XYZ file of C-alpha atoms in Angstrom:
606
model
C 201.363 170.446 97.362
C 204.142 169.398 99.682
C 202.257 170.626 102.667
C 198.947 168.223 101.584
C 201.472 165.465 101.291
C 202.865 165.944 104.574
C 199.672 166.173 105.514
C 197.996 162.688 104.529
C 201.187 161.338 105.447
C 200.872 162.428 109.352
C 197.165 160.942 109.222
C 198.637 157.943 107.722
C 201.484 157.453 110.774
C 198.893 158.272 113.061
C 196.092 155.648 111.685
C 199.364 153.377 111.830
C 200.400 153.996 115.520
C 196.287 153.842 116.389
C 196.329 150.615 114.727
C 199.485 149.352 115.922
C 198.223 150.095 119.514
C 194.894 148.573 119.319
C 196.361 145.224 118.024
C 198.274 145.221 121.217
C 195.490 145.658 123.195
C 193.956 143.223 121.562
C 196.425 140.637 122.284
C 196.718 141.609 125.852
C 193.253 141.472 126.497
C 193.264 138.319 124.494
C 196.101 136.978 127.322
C 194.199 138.485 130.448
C 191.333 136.095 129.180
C 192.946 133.359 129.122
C 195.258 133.851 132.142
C 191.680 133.976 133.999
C 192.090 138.083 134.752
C 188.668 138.210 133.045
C 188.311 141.882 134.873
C 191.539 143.453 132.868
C 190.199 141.477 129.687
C 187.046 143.155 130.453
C 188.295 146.706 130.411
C 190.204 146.377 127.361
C 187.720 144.661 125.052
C 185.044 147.854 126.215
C 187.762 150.184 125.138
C 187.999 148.303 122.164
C 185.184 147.595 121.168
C 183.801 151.654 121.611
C 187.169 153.131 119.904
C 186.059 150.686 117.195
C 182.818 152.125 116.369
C 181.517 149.046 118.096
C 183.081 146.637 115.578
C 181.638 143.220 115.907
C 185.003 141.167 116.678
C 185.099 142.540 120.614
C 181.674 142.107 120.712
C 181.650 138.246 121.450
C 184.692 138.371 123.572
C 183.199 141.541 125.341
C 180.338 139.538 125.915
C 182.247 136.267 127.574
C 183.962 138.284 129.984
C 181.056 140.316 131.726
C 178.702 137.653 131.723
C 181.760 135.614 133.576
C 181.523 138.722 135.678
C 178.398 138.769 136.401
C 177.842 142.412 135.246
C 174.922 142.063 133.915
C 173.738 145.263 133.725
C 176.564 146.426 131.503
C 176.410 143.389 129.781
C 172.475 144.581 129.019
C 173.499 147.570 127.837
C 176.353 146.089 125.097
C 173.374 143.814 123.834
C 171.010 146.278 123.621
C 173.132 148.669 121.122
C 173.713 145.871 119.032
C 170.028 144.922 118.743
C 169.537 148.605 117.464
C 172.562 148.650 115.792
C 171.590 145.330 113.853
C 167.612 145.814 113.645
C 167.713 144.025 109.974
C 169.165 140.890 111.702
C 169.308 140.935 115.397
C 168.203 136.973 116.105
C 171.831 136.463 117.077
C 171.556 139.500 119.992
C 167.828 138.658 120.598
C 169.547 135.324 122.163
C 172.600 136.494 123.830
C 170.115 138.891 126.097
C 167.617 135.926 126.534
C 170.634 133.766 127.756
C 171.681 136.837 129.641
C 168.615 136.605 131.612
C 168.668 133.591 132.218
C 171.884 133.747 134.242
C 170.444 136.696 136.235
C 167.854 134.464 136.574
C 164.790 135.864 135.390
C 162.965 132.680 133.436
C 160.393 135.040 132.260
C 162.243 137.520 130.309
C 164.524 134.863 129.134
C 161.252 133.020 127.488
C 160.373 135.991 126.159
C 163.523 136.479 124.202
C 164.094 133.230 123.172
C 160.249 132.986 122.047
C 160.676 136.663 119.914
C 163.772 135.429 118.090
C 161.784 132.353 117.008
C 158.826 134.108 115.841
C 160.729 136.311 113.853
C 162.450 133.657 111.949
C 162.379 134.438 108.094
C 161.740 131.816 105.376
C 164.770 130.899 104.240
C 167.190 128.075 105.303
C 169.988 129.742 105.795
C 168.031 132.035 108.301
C 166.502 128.880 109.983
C 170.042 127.350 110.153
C 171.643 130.242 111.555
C 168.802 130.274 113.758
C 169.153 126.807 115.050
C 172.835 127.457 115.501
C 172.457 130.292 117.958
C 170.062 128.111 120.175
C 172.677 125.720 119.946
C 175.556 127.737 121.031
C 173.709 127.600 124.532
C 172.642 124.026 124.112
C 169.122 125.633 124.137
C 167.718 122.177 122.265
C 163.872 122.453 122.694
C 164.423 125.753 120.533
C 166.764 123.997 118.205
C 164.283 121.133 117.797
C 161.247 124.310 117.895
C 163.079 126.276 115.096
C 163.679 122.965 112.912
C 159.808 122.153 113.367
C 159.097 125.282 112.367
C 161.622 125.179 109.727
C 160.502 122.128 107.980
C 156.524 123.950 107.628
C 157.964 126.960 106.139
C 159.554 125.274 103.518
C 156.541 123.244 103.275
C 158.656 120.281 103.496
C 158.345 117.845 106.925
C 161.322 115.867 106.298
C 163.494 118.599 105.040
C 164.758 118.966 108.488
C 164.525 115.628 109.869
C 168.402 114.650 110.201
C 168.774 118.163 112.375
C 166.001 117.117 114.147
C 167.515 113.952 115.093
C 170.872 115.700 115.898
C 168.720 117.885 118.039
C 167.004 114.464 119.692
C 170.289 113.295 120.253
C 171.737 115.948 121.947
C 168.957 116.625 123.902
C 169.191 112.659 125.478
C 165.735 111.868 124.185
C 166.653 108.825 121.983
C 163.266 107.868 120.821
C 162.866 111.020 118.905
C 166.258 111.071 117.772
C 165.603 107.804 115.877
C 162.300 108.378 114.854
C 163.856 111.349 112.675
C 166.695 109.340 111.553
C 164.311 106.753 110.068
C 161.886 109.564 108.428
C 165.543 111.015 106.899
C 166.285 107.275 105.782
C 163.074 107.351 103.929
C 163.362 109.986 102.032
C 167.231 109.922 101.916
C 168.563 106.300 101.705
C 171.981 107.613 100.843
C 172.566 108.891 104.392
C 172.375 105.410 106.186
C 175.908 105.438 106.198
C 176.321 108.864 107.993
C 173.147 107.661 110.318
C 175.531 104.537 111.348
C 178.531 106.270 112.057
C 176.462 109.441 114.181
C 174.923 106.601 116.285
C 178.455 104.907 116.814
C 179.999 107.989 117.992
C 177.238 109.404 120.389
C 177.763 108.916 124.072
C 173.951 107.564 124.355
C 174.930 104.856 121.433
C 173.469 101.869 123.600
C 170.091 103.604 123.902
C 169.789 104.700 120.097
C 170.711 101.551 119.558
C 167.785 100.146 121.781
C 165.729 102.370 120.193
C 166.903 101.367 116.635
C 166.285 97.791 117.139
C 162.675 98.321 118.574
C 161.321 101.125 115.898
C 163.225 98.914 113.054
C 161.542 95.935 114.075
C 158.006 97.164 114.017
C 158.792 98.627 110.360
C 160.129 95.543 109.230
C 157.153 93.916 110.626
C 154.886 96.344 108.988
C 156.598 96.806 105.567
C 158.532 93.623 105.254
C 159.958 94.112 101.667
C 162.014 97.155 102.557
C 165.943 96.507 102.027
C 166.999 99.574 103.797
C 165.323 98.824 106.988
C 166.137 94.835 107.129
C 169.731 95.841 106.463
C 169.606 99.025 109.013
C 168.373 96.185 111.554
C 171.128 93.877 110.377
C 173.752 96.350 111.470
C 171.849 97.089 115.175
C 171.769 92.884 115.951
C 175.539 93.209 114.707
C 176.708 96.145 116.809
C 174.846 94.564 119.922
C 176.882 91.172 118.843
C 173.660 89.647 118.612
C 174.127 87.401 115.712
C 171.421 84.913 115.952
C 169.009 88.324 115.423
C 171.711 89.254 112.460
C 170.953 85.752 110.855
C 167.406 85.302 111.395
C 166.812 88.646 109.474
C 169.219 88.345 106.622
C 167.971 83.885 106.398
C 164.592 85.029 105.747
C 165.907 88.153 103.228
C 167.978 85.395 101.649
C 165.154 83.415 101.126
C 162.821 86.159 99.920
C 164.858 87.140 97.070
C 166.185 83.949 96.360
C 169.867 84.918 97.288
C 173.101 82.593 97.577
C 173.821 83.311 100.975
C 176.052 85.461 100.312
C 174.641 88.133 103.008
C 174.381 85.188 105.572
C 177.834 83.754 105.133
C 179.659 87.720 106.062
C 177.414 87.454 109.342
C 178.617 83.865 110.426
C 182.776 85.494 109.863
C 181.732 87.868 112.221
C 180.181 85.662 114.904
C 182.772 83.107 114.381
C 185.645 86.745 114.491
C 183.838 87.218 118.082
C 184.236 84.022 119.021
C 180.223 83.514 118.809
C 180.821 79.995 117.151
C 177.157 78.500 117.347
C 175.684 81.356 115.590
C 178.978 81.189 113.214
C 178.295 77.669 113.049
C 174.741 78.071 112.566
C 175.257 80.325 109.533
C 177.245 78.191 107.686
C 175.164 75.286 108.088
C 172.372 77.290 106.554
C 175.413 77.844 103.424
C 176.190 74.748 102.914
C 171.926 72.995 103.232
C 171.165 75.256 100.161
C 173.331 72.459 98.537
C 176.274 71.581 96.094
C 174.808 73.511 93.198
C 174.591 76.650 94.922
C 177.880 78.643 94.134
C 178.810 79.237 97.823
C 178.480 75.325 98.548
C 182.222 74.866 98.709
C 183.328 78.115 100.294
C 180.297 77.394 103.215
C 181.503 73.959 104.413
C 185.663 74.846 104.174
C 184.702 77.247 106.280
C 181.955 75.625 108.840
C 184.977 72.754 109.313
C 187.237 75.369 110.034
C 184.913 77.405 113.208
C 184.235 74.018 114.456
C 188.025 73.426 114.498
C 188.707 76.540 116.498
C 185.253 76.113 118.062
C 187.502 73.091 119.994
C 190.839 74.669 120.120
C 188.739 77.591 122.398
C 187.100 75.558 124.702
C 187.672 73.288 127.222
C 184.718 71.380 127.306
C 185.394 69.342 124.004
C 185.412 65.675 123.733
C 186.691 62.477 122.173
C 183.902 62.156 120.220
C 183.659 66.033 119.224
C 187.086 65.532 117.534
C 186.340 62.260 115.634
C 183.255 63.535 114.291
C 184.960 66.283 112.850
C 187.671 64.345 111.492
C 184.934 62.046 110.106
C 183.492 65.155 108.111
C 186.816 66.617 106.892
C 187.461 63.469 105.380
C 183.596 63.023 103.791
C 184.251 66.900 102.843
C 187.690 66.031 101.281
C 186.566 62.736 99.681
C 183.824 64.460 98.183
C 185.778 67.092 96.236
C 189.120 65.180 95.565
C 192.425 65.797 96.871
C 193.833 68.903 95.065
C 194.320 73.037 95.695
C 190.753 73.563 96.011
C 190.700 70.938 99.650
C 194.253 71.745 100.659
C 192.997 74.060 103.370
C 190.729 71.700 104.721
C 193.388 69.018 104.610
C 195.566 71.383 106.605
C 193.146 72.223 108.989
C 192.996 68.077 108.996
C 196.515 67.810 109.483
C 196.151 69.889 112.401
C 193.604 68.123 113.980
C 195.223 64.997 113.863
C 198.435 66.276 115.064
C 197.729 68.430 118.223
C 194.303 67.098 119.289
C 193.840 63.621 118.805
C 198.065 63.167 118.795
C 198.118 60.779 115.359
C 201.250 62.489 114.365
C 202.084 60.217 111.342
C 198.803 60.874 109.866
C 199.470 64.809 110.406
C 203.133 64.519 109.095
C 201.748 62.943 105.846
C 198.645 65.216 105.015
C 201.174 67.886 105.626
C 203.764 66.196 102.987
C 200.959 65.615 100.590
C 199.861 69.485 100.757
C 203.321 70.381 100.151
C 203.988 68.134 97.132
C 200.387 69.019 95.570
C 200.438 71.088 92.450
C 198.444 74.258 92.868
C 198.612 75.435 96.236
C 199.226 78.727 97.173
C 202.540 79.352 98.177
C 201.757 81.066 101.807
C 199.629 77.766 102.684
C 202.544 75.585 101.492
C 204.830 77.255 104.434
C 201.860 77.501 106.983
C 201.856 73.546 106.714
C 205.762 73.699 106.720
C 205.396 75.363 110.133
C 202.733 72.529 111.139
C 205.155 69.631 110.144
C 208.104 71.534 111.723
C 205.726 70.905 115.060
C 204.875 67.422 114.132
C 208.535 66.925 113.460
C 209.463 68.363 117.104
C 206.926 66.343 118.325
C 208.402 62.816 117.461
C 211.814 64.459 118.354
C 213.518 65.128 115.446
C 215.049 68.602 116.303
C 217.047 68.862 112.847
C 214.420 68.308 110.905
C 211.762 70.914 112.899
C 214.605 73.729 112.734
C 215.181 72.904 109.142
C 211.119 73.584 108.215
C 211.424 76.425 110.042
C 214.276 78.132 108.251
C 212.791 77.601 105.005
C 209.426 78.935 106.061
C 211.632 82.182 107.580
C 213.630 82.753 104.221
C 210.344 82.037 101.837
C 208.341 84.675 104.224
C 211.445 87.302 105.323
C 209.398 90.311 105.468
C 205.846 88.538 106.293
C 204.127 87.963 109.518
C 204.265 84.186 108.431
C 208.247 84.916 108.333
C 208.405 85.835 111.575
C 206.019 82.808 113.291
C 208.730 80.802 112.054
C 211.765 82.884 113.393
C 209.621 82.644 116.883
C 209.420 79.070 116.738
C 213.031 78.590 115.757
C 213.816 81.198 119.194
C 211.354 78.838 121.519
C 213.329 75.811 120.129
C 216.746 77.084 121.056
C 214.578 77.201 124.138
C 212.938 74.129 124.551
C 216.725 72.821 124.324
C 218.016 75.643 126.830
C 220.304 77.315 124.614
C 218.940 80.302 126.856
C 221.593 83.062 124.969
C 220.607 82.527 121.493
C 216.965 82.070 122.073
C 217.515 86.099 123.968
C 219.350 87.066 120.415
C 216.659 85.933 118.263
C 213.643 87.243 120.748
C 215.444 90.801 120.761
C 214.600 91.339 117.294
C 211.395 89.572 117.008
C 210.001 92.091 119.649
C 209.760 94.316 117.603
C 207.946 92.151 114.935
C 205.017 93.492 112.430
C 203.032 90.737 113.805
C 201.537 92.312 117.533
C 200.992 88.809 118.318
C 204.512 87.339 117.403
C 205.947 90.702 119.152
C 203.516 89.781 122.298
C 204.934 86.238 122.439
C 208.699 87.249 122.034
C 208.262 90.027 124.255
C 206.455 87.315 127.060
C 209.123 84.539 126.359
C 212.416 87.290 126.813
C 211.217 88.502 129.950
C 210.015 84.840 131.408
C 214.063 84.008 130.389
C 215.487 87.148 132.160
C 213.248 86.793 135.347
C 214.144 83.308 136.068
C 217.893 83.031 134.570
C 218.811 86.356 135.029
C 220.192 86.404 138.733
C 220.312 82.840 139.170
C 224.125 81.633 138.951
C 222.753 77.944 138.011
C 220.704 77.197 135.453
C 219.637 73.823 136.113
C 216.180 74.426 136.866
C 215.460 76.496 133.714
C 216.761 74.157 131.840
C 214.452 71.732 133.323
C 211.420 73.315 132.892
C 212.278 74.073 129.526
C 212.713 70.796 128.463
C 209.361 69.809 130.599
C 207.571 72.634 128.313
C 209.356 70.630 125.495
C 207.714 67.427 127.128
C 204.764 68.566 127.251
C 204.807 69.687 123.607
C 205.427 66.478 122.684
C 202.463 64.853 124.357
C 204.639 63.251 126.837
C 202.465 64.845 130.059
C 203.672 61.975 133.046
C 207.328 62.933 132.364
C 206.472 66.731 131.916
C 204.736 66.239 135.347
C 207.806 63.893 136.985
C 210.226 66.531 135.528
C 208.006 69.579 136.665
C 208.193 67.638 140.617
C 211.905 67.173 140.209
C 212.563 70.731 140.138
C 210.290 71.611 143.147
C 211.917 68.856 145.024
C 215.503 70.139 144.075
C 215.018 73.552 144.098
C 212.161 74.278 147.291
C 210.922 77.727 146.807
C 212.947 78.605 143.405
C 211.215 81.557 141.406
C 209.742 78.966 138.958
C 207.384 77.717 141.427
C 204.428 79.542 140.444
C 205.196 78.378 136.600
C 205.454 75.057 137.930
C 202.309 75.069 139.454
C 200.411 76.907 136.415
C 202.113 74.043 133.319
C 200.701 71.544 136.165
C 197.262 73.075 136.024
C 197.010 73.263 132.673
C 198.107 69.693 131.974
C 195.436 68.710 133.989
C 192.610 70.395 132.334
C 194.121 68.966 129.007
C 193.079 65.916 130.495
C 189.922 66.877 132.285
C 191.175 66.592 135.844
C 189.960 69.951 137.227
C 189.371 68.797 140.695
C 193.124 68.815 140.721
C 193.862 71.881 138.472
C 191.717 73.874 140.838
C 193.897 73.822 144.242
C 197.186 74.729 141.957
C 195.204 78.084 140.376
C 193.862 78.658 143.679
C 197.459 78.843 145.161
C 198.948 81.159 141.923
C 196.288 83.433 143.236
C 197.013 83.474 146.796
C 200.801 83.234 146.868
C 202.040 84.775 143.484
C 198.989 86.855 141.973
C 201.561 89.541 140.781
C 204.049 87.223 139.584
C 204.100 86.808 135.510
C 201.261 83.719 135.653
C 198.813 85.785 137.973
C 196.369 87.177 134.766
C 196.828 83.556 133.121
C 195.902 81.697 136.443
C 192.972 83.718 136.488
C 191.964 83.288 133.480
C 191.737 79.722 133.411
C 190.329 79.026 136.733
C 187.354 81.897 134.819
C 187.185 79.507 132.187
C 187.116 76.582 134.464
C 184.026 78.075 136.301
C 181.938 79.352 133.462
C 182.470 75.783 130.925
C 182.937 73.337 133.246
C 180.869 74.172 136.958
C 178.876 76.520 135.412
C 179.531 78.894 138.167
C 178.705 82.433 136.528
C 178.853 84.183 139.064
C 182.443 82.914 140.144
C 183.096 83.277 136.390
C 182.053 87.025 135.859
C 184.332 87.887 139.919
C 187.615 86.570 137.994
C 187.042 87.484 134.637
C 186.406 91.244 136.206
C 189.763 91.000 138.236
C 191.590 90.519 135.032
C 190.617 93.872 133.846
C 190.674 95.517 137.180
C 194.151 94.057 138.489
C 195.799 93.673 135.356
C 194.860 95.766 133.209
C 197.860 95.730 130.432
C 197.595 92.363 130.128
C 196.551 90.651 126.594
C 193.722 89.088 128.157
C 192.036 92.137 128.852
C 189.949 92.129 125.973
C 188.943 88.802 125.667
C 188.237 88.979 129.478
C 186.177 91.711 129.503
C 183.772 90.297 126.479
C 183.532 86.816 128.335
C 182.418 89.154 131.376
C 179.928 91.543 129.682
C 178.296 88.453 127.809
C 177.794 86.691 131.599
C 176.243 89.777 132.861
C 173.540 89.666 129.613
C 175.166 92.850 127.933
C 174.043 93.516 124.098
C 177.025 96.319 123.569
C 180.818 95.616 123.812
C 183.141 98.151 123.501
């Protein structure tokens, strides 16, 4: 008894040392591999892989390395056994020596492999699946797409493969197909548009399924106009090619087909009027607010077609006298018409606003604003957005106490809310505007690292303008006068912004302000149309100081100046593109390179 025990427990230690030693071959051939000494990794996966019994795990690894080799005679040899070893299911091996030869290359035999392991293909999906999968593995997509096809008749089911077939398409580059499968998958599967969206947005051929989309879509809709799914599926194209006047036109006449509120129309106008698209936006709510004051979106429709014509102006340059009095004209009809309470107090702020920065009637800003405040109702994060408006109009007329005081209540109302920290930036660019350069650096420390990226952005811009122009300068007269010509020019008061703005280039010849000097100048003179003379001064920011802090702005104003006002696209499209080519972590990137791609007649943005 003893002796059978020592026995079995000798064949035990000696399975265990076998065992032990394999699984540190394994790991050094494993490391050879990967080291890229495919020839040791070679020699160790054969020996492991025959002291196996040919177990399956070295076979794929075995298989890498001599094909990377080249040794494709051995390499025939390992494929072969396993086709014989495997005869019950040998599609996988069948493959592996078709790719084989094709490396050798011998197109021929390759076909002939490829062809046999299709026309052996059983049934069943999981054996047309596992099928398609080893076609795949080479990125052999006729045979996916063949195997699919074939897939779909043996289940007597056309459709049943359709969304692999698009996959297949896809992959392959051949969009048309790829969406002509998608839509018979739609059909039959409405529940997958969602996963058809996002596998269009996240192919690397997305503009041309999108083409594609648009055009089969179309000629559906035109065919079968009463289909949901396929208006809707066209919807989404017009709105990921930000073509919104497409977007409108399909879900107007949807709207009126089914006798809708709007509803659908009024999301699509947000989203021109979010990409700055403000006719369409504008276009959109129009349509809103003509169904008229008995249809349930009436209100909601013309607060919010006010509002995109509001920032329709505050975008542009191009904007005139008239273009602001006929908008206060309808806020007023809008606000007259509905009574002053909660339900207008939006539209009186946006009112306020427009009196106050645009056509400069700062007592009839400052009382809208006091009226909003005192008005029963009204949310409590509008009542401090107007606070932060009359702390402007306040600043405005001069009274610095009063501004500073809004301000702080705004800041301790809103502590921990974006809205909290707008008014702890405006506070910081006060202590500014009256060159208290130290504590406007304290409070622009913290704010740079504000929730708000925008806030952050400004704090971050205003800091760093303070430090570059105060920081080695023993004398800090001429910051202090251009502060308080910034503060000028807040306040409407542009002639003695400008005479203050001359004063320091007269005192101070060649001072590091000189290219923000030149850039306030500019813009005060496209605030008042004179672009013959804001021209020369961007002109010179480019030529002299294009690296300095005001090169990316400089450019992008003289880009706007070209494409609203001379209409020179071409001019346009050069400066817009040299903002994303020679500044490329500035903020105006973005908006830069969608000003440029809709010049040059692109349907996709990034």
């Amino acid at each position: 008894m003893k002796k059978v025990l020592l026995l079995i427990t000798l064949q035990f230690l000696l399975f265990a040392l076998v065992n032990a030693q394999a699984g540190r071959d394994e790991t050094l051939a494993k490391s050879y591999f990967e080291q890229g000494e495919i020839d040791k990794a070679a020699e160790l996966y054969q020996s492991l892989w025959e002291k196996s019994n040919y177990d399956l795990k070295f076979y794929s690894p075995l298989y890498k390395c001599l094909l990377s080799l080249k040794k494709y005679d051995d390499l025939e040899k390992v494929v072969q056994r396993e086709i014989k070893k495997n005869s019950n299911a040998p599609q996988q091996y069948i493959i592996d020596l078709g790719y084989l030869y094709s490396q050798i290359p011998d197109p021929a035999k390759a076909k002939e492999q490829f062809d046999k392991a299709l026309k052996d293909v059983k049934p069943y999906e999981v054996a047309i699946r596992n099928l398609a999968n080893f076609y795949e593995s080479y990125r052999l997509y006729d045979y996916v797409i063949a195997t699919y096809e074939k897939g779909g008749k043996l289940m007597k089911s056309e459709p049943y493969f359709s969304i692999e077939l698009a996959n297949a398409y896809m992959n392959k580059g051949d969009a048309v197909n790829a969406v002509k499968y998608f839509l018979v998958n739609l059909e039959t599967n409405p529940q997958n548009e969602q996963l058809i969206k996002n596998t269009v947005q996240t192919n690397v051929n997305e503009a041309k399924l999108l083409e594609q989309l648009e055009t089969q879509l179309y000629g559906k809709v035109q065919k079968n106009n009463s289909s949901e799914q396929y208006i809707d599926l066209l919807t989404w194209v017009y709105i990921q090619n930000k073509d919104f006047e497409g977007a409108l036109a399909q879900m107007k006449a949807w709207d009126k087909r089914k006798g809708e509120n709007g509803q659908r129309v009024l999301e699509i106008a947000r989203m021109a009027q979010t990409e700055g698209d403000y006719d369409n936006a504008i276009n959109g709510f129009e349509y809103v607010v003509n169904k008229g004051k008995e249809n349930s979106l009436y209100f909601e429709g013309r607060t919010e077609l006010l509002n995109c014509r509001k920032e329709k102006i505050s975008k542009n340059l191009n904007y005139t006298q008239a273009d602001l009095l006929g908008l206060k004209s309808d806020y007023l009809s809008f606000i007259n018409d509905n009574e002053r309470n909660f339900r207008t107090a939006q539209s009186m702020k946006d009112l306020a606003d427009l009196e106050g920065f645009y056509l400069h009637d700062i007592q009839g800003g400052i009382a809208l604003c006091n009226e909003i405040i005192a008005m029963n109702g009204v949310p409590n994060k509008l009542k401090n957005q107007t606070k932060l408006s009359l702390g402007d109009f306040y600043l405005i007329t001069g009274d610095v106490w009063e501004s500073t005081l809004l301000y702080s209540q705004v800041d301790k109302d809103e502590k921990d809310a974006p809205l909290g920290e707008e008014a702890r930036f405006r506070n910081a660019r006060l202590s500014y505007y009256k060159g208290d350069f130290d504590w406007a650096q304290t409070q622009l420390e913290v704010l740079k690292s504000a929730t708000s990226e925008l806030i952050s952005n400004d704090a971050i811009n205003l800091s760093v303008f303070i430090i570059d122009n105060l920081g080695l300068d023993t004398v800090a007269t001429p910051m202090q006068m251009f502060a308080r010509a910034e503060l000028l020019v807040f306040q409407n008061k542009d002639s003695d912004a400008v005479a203050t703005l001359d004063s320091i280039s007269k005192k101070f010849p060649g001072h590091a302000l000189s290219d923000d000097i030149e850039y306030e100048k500019a813009e005060l003179f496209v605030k008042h149309k004179e672009f013959d003379k804001a021209i020369p001064l961007l002109d010179d920011i480019l030529k002299n100081y294009k690296t300095d802090l005001k090169g990316d702005d400089a450019t992008f104003l003289l880009a706007q100046i070209n494409e609203q006002q001379l209409h020179n696209k071409e001019k346009a499209m050069e400066l817009y593109k040299s903002i994303i080519t020679d500044y490329s972590s500035s903020l105006l990137v973005i908006e830069a390179r969608k000003r440029y791609r809709l010049l040059r007649g692109d349907k996709i943005t990034e």
